[in-house]
Short mmCIF file of C-alpha atoms in Angstrom, two decimals:
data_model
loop_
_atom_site.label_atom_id
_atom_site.label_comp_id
_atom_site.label_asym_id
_atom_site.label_seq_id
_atom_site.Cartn_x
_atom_site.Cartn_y
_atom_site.Cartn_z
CA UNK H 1 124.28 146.86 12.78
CA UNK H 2 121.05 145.61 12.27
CA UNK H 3 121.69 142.58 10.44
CA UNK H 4 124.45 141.76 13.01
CA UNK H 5 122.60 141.46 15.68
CA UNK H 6 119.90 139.84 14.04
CA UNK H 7 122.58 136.82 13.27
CA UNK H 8 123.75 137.03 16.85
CA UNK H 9 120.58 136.64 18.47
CA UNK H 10 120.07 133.50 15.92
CA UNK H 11 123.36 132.12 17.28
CA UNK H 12 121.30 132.08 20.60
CA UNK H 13 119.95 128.87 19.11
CA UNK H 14 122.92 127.15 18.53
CA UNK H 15 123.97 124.31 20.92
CA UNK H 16 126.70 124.97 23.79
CA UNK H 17 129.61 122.74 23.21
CA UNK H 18 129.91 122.72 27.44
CA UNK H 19 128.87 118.82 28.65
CA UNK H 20 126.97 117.97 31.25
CA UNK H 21 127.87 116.32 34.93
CA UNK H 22 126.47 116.14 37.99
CA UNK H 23 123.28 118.06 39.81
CA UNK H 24 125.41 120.84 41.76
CA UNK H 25 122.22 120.65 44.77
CA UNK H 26 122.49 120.38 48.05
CA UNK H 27 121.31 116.81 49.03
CA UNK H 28 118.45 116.02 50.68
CA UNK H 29 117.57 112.77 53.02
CA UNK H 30 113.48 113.12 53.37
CA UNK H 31 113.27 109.57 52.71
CA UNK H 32 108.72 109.75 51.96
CA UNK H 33 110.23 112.06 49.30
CA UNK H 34 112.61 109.93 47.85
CA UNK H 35 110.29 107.01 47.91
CA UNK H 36 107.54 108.92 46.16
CA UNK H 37 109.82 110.47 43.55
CA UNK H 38 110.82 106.64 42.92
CA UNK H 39 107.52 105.59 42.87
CA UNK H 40 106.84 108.91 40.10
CA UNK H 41 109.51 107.43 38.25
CA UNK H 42 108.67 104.29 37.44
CA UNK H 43 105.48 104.81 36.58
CA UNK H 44 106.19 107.95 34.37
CA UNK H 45 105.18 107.11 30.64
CA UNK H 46 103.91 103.71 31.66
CA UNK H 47 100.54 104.28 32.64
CA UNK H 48 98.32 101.93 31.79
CA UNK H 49 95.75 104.50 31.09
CA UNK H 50 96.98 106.38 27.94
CA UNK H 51 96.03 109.91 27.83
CA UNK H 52 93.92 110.41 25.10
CA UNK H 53 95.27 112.31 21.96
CA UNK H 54 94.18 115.90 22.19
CA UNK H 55 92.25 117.86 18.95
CA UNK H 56 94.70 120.68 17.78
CA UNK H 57 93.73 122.45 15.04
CA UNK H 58 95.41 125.65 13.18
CA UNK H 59 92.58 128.59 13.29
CA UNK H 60 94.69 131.55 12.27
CA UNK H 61 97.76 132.52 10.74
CA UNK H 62 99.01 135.94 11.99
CA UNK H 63 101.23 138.17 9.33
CA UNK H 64 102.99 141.30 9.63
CA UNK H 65 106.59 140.92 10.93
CA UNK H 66 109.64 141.78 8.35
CA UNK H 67 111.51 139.43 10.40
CA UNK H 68 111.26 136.19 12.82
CA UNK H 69 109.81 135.83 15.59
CA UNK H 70 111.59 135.21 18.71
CA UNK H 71 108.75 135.35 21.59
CA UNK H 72 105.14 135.22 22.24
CA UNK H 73 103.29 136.11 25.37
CA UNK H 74 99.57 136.62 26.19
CA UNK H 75 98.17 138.93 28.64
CA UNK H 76 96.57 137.59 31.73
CA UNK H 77 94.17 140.97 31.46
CA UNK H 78 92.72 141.16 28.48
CA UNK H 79 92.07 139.45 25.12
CA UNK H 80 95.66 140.37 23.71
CA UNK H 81 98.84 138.86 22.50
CA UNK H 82 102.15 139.98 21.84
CA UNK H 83 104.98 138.70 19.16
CA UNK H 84 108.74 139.81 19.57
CA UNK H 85 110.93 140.13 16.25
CA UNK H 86 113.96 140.36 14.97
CA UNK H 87 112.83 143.40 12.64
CA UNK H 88 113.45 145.59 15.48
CA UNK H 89 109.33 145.74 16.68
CA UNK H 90 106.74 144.12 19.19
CA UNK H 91 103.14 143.75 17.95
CA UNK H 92 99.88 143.42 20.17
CA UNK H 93 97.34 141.45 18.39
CA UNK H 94 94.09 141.28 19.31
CA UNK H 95 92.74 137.18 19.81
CA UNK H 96 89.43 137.32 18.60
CA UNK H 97 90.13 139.34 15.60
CA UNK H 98 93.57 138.30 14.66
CA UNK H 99 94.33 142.32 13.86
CA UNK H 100 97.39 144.37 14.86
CA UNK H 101 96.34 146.73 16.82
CA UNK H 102 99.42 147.99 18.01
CA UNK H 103 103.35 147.89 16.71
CA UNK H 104 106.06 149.33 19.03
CA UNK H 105 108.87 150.58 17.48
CA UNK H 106 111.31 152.10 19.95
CA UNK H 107 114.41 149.48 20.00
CA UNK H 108 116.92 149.79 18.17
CA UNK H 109 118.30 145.99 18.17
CA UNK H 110 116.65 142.54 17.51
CA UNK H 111 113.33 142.63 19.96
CA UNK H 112 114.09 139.08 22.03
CA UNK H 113 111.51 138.70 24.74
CA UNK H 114 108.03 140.06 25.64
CA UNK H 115 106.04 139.38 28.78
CA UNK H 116 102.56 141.32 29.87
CA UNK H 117 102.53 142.60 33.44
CA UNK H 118 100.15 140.42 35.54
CA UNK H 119 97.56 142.97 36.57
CA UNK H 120 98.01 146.21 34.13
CA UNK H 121 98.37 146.79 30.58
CA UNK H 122 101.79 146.94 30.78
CA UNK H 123 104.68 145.31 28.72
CA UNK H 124 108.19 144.70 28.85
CA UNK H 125 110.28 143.64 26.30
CA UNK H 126 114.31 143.23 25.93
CA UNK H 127 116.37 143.59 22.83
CA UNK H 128 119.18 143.68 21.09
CA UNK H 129 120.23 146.84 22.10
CA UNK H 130 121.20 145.57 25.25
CA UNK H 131 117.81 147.81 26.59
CA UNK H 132 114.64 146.57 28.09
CA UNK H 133 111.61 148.48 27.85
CA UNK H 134 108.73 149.22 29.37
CA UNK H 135 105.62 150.58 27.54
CA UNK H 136 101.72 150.68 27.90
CA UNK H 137 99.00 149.65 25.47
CA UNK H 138 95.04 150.29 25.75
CA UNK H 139 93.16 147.90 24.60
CA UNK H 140 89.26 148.67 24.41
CA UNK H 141 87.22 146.25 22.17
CA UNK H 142 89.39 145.67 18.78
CA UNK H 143 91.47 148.91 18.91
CA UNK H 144 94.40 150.43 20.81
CA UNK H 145 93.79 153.88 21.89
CA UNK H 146 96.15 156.48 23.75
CA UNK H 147 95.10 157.34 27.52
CA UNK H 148 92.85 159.27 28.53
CA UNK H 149 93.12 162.74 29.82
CA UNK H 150 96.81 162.84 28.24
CA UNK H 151 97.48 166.88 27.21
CA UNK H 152 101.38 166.63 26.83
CA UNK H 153 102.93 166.89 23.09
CA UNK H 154 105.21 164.86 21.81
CA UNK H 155 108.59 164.52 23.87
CA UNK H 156 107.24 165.22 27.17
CA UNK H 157 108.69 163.28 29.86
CA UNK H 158 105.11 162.21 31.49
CA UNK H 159 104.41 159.10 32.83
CA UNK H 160 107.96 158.29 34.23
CA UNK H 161 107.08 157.16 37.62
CA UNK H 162 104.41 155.24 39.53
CA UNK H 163 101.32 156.38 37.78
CA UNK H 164 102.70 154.72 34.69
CA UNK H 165 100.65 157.68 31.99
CA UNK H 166 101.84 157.19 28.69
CA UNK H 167 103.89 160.22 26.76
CA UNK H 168 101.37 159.82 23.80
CA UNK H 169 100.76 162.15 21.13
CA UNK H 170 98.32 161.24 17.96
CA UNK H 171 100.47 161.95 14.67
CA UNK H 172 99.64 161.51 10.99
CA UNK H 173 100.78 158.73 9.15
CA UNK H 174 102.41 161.37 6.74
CA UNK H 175 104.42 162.62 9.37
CA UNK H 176 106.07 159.21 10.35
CA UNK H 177 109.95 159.90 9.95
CA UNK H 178 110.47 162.97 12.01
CA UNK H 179 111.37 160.45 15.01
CA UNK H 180 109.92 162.70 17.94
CA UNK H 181 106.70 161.38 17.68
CA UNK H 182 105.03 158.99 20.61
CA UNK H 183 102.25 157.42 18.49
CA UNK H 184 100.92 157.25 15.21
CA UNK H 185 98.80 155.63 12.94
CA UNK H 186 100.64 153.02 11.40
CA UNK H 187 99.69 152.35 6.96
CA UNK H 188 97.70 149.15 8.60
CA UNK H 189 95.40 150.85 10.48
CA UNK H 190 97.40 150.34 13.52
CA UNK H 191 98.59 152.61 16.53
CA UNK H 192 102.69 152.86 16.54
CA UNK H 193 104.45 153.70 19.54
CA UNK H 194 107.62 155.05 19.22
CA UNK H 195 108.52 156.08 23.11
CA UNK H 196 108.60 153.50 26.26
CA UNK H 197 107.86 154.51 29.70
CA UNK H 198 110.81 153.62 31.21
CA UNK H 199 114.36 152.34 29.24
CA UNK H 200 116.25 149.91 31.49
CA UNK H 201 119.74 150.47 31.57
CA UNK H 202 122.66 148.66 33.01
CA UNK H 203 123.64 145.42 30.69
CA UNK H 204 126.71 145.66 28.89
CA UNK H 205 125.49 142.62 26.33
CA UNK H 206 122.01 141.58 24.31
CA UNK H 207 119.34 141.14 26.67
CA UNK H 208 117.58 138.30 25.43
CA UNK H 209 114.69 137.41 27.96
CA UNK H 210 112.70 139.60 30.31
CA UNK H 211 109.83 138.91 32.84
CA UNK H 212 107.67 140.37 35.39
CA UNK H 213 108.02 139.39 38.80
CA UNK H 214 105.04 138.52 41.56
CA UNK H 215 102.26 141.29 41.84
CA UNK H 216 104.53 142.97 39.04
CA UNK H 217 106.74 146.05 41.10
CA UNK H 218 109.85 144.16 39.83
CA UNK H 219 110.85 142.59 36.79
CA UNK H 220 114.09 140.43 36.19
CA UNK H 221 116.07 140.55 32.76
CA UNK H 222 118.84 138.06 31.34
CA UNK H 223 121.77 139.13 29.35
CA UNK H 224 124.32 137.89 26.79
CA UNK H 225 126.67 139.74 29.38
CA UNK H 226 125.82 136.46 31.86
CA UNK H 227 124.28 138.82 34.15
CA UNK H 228 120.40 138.63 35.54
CA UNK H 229 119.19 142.01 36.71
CA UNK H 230 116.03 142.53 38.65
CA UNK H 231 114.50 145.86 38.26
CA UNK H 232 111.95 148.11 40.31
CA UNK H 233 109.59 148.72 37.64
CA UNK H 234 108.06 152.06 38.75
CA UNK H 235 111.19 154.02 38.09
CA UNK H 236 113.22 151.68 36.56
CA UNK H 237 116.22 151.50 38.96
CA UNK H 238 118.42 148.28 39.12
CA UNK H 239 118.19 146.62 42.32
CA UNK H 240 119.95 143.55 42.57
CA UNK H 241 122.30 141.92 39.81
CA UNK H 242 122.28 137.90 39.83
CA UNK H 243 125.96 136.88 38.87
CA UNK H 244 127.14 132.84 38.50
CA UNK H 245 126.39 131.80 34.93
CA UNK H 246 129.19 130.86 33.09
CA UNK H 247 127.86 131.55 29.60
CA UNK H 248 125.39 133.53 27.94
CA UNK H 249 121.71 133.29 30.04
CA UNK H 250 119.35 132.54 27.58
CA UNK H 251 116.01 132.98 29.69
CA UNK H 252 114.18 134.25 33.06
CA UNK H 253 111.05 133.09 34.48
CA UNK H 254 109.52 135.02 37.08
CA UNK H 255 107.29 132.69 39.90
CA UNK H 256 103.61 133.82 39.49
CA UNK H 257 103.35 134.14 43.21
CA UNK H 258 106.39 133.91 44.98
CA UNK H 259 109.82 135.53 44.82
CA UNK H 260 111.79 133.26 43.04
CA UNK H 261 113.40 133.72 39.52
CA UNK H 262 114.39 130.76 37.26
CA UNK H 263 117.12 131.34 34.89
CA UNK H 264 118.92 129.37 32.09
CA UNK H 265 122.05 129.55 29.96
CA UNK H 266 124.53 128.30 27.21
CA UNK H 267 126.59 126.97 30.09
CA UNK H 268 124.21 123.88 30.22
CA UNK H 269 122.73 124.85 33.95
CA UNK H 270 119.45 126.20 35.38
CA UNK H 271 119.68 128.24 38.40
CA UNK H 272 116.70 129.03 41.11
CA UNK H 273 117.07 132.18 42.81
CA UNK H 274 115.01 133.21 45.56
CA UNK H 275 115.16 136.98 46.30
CA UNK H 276 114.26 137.11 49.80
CA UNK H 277 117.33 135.46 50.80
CA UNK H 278 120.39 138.15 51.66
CA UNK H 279 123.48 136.58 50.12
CA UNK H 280 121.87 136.59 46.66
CA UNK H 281 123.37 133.26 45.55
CA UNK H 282 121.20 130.42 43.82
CA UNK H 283 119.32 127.74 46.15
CA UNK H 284 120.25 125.34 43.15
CA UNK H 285 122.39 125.06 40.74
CA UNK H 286 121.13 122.13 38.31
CA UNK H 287 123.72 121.20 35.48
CA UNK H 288 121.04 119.35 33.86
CA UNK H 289 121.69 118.77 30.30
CA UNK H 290 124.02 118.46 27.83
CA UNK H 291 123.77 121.67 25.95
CA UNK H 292 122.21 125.38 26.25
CA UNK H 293 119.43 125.05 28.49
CA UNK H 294 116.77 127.52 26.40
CA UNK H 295 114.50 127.95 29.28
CA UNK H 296 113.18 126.94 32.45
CA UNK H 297 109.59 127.85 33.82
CA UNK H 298 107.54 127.08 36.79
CA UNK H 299 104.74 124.32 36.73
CA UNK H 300 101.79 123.91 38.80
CA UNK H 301 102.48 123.58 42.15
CA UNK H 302 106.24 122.79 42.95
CA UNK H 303 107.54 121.73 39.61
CA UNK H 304 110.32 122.87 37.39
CA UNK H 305 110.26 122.38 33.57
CA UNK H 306 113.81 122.77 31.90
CA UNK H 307 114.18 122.49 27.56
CA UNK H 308 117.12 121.98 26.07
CA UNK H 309 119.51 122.15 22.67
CA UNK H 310 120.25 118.36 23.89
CA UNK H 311 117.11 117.49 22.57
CA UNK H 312 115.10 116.38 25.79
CA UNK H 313 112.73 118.59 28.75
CA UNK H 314 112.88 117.19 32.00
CA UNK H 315 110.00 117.98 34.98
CA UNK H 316 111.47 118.69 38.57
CA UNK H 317 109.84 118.72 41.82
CA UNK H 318 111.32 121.96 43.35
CA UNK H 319 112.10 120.83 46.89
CA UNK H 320 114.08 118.34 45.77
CA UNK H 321 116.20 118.63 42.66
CA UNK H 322 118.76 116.22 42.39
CA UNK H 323 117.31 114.27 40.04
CA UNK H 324 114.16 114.75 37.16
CA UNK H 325 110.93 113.56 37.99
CA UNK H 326 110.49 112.78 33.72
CA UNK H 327 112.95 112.82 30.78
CA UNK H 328 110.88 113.55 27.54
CA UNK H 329 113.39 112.80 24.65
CA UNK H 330 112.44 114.30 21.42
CA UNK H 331 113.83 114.49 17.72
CA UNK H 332 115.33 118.18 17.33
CA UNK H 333 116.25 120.93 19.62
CA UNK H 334 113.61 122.29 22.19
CA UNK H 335 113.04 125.91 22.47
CA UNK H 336 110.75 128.27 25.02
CA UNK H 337 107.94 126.04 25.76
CA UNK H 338 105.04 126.70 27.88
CA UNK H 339 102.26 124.69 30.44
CA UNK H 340 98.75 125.00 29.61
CA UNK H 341 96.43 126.83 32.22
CA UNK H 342 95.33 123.60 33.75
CA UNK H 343 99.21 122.91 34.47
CA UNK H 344 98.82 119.38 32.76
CA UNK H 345 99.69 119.81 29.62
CA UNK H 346 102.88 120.85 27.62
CA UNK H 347 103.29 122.70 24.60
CA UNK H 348 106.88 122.06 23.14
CA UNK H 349 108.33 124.35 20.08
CA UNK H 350 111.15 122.76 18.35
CA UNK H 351 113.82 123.78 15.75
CA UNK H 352 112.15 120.70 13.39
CA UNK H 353 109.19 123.17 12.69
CA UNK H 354 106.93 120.92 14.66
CA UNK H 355 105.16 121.68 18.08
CA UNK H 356 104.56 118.88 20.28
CA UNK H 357 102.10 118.28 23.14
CA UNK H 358 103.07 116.03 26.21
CA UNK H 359 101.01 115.25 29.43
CA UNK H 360 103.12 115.08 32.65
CA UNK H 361 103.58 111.66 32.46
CA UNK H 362 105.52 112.13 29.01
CA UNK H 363 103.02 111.02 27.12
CA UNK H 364 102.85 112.48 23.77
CA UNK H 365 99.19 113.56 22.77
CA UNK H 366 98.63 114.84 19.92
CA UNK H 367 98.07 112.69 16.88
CA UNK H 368 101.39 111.70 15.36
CA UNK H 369 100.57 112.51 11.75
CA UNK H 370 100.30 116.63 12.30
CA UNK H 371 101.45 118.53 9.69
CA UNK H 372 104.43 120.93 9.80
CA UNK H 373 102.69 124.18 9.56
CA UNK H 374 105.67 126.45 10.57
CA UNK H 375 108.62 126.35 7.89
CA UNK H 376 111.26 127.56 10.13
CA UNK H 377 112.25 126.53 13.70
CA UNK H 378 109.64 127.43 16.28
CA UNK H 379 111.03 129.34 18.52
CA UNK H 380 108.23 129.97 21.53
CA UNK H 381 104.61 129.43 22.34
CA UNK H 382 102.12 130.77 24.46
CA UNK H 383 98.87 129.16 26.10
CA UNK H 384 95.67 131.03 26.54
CA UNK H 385 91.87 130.37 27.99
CA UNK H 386 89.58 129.68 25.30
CA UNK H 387 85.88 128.29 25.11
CA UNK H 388 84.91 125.23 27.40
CA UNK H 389 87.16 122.59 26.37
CA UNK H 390 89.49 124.56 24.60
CA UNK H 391 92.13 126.65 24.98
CA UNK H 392 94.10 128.60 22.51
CA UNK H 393 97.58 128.45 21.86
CA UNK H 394 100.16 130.31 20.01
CA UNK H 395 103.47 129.76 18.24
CA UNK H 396 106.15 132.09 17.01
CA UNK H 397 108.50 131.17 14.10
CA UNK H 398 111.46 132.35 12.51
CA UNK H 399 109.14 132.10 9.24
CA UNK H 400 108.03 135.62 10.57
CA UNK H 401 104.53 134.09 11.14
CA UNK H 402 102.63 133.85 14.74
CA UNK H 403 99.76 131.13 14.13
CA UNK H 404 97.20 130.45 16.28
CA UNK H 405 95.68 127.08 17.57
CA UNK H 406 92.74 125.65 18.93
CA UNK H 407 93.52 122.62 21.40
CA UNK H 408 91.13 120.28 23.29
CA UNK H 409 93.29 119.92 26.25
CA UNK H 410 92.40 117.52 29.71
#
């Protein structure tokens, strides 16, 4: 049932009672790496040069969800964000106006994760219904409009395949309920989409995290079944499944240019995959904290950024993982945090309601009296371009609210 799964996916949150050990890497001996990574070290947090504390101030507070919030994601195309819910929908927002412009609506579990592809207006998301979907919006000026040249009725099966056109009809918004329809106008004023592109598949469990690989013809997905699958995303056939978690995954993270795939999990381990090799086993296995390691993304350059239910993120240098560059220890549980376009700063979401702002030396920068603005945990945030000296981020709450942020960053 609906409310079910909704509890489910919050148990997501809750900390794995598996302890923590060793790194599980295979050591290293480049001693100029060891000797810098000591050197990294001890200076971490020490420098005698304090970061400045940043400016981050609350612009806009986004409304419309029935339910909280489990992800937010903005597009690297246009000027568009997306919010993931437990009321069963994804919304595309527009970031200058703050409008809906778009609400899909064809999952039928708890929507968990949404990610924009990196070059079309494209979206996957993964849910509850142990589905992920993907689904195009079009996004001209402040609206959402259905493609062009589209002279199917509802239920057609176009745009399964590589040219990725939309099955899209235009409905009335008295007609809502008779559950063929593609798209609608929603009582807001915004389009609904009722129909994905392609349904994914193959998981036997809640697929709680989904992301687009490099250049975007694959896309991996993480399950409650322990199971990462990576996807071709033109027609939607499974073609590899990553196995060796021991507990639920919690999140993927796709490499922006390369073919590697990060992915985290109750069992209190990150793994790195890289796809080009042929036995399809992790290059590391990092058992790096004491409880459900909620997500693991790529830095700039070659580091690693792992968040945890223990309470602390640590920062990795890829080619050699034994040990963390930085240990960031915080008050409450960390959840999917994100690095700022510049790669130097990080935005941490936390189940205390708060979001905090580090540099990479662990340095905490914004100013320590902020406000709780957020009355349930945070559960994600999102970074995007803004103005000169700005830059815009976003955080989504179980408080069913997405709010929006202006933040003088380095």
């Amino acid at each position: 049932s609906g409310g079910g799964e909704s509890e489910a996916a919050e148990g997501a949150n809750l900390e794995s009672d598996v302890t923590g050990g060793a790194a599980l890497t295979k050591k290293h001996s480049a001693s100029r790496v060891s000797q810098r990574l000591r050197t990294y070290r001890s200076t971490a947090g020490k420098s005698s040069k304090r970061s400045p504390a940043v400016t981050f101030e609350l612009r806009k507070t986004l409304s419309g969800h029935k339910d909280g919030i489990w992800d937010v994601a903005v597009s690297p195309k246009c000027s568009v964000l997306g919010s993931a819910s437990a009321d069963r929908t994804a919304r595309i927002w527009c970031r200058d106006s703050h409008l809906c412009l778009l609400e899909y609506r064809g999952h039928s579990g708890s929507v968990n994760s949404i990610r924009f592809h990196p070059t079309e207006q494209l979206v996957c998301t993964g849910a509850g219904d142990a589905q992920a979907h993907i689904w195009r919006f079009n996004h001209q000026g402040t609206s959402c409009i259905s493609p062009p040249g589209y002279d199917g009725g509802p239920g057609d099966d176009a745009g399964v395949g590589n040219s990725y056109a939309q099955a899209s009809s235009p409905v009335n918004s008295d007609d809502e309920g008779s559950g063929n329809e593609q798209t609608g106008e929603g009582v807001d004023g915004f389009t609904v989409l009722r129909s994905p592109l392609l349904q994914l598949t193959g998981h036997s469990g809640v697929v709680v995290a989904c992301d687009w690989l490099a250049e975007g013809h694959q896309l991996a997905t993480g399950s409650w079944d322990r199971t990462v699958k990576i996807w071709d995303s033109e027609v939607g056939e499974c073609l590899h499944t990553l196995s060796g978690h021991d507990q639920e995954i919690s999140n993927v993270c796709g490499h922006p240019s390369q073919r590697l795939v990060l992915t985290s999990a109750r069992d209190t381990t990150f793994h790195l995959w890289d796809l080009n090799a042929s036995d399809r086993h992790p290059v590391h296995v990092l058992q790096a904290h004491s409880g459900t390691v909620t997500t693991a993304i790529f830095g700039s350059k070659h580091l690693v950024i792992s968040g945890s239910d223990d309470r602390t993120v640590k920062v990795w240098e890829m080619r050699q993982m034994r040990s963390p560059l930085l240990n960031i220890r915080l008050s409450s549980a960390v959840n999917r945090l994100a690095i700022s376009p510049s790669g130097k700063v990080l935005a941490v979401p936390q189940d205390s309601r708060h979001v905090r702002l580090f540099d990479l030396n662990g340095v905490r920068l914004e100013k320590s009296g902020q406000k709780r603005s957020h009355r349930r945990l945070v559960t994600s945030v999102a970074w995007g371009s803004g103005e000169e000296g700005f830059n815009s981020l976003y955080s989504g709450s179980f408080d069913k609210h997405v709010l929006a942020w202006n933040v003088s960053t380095p």
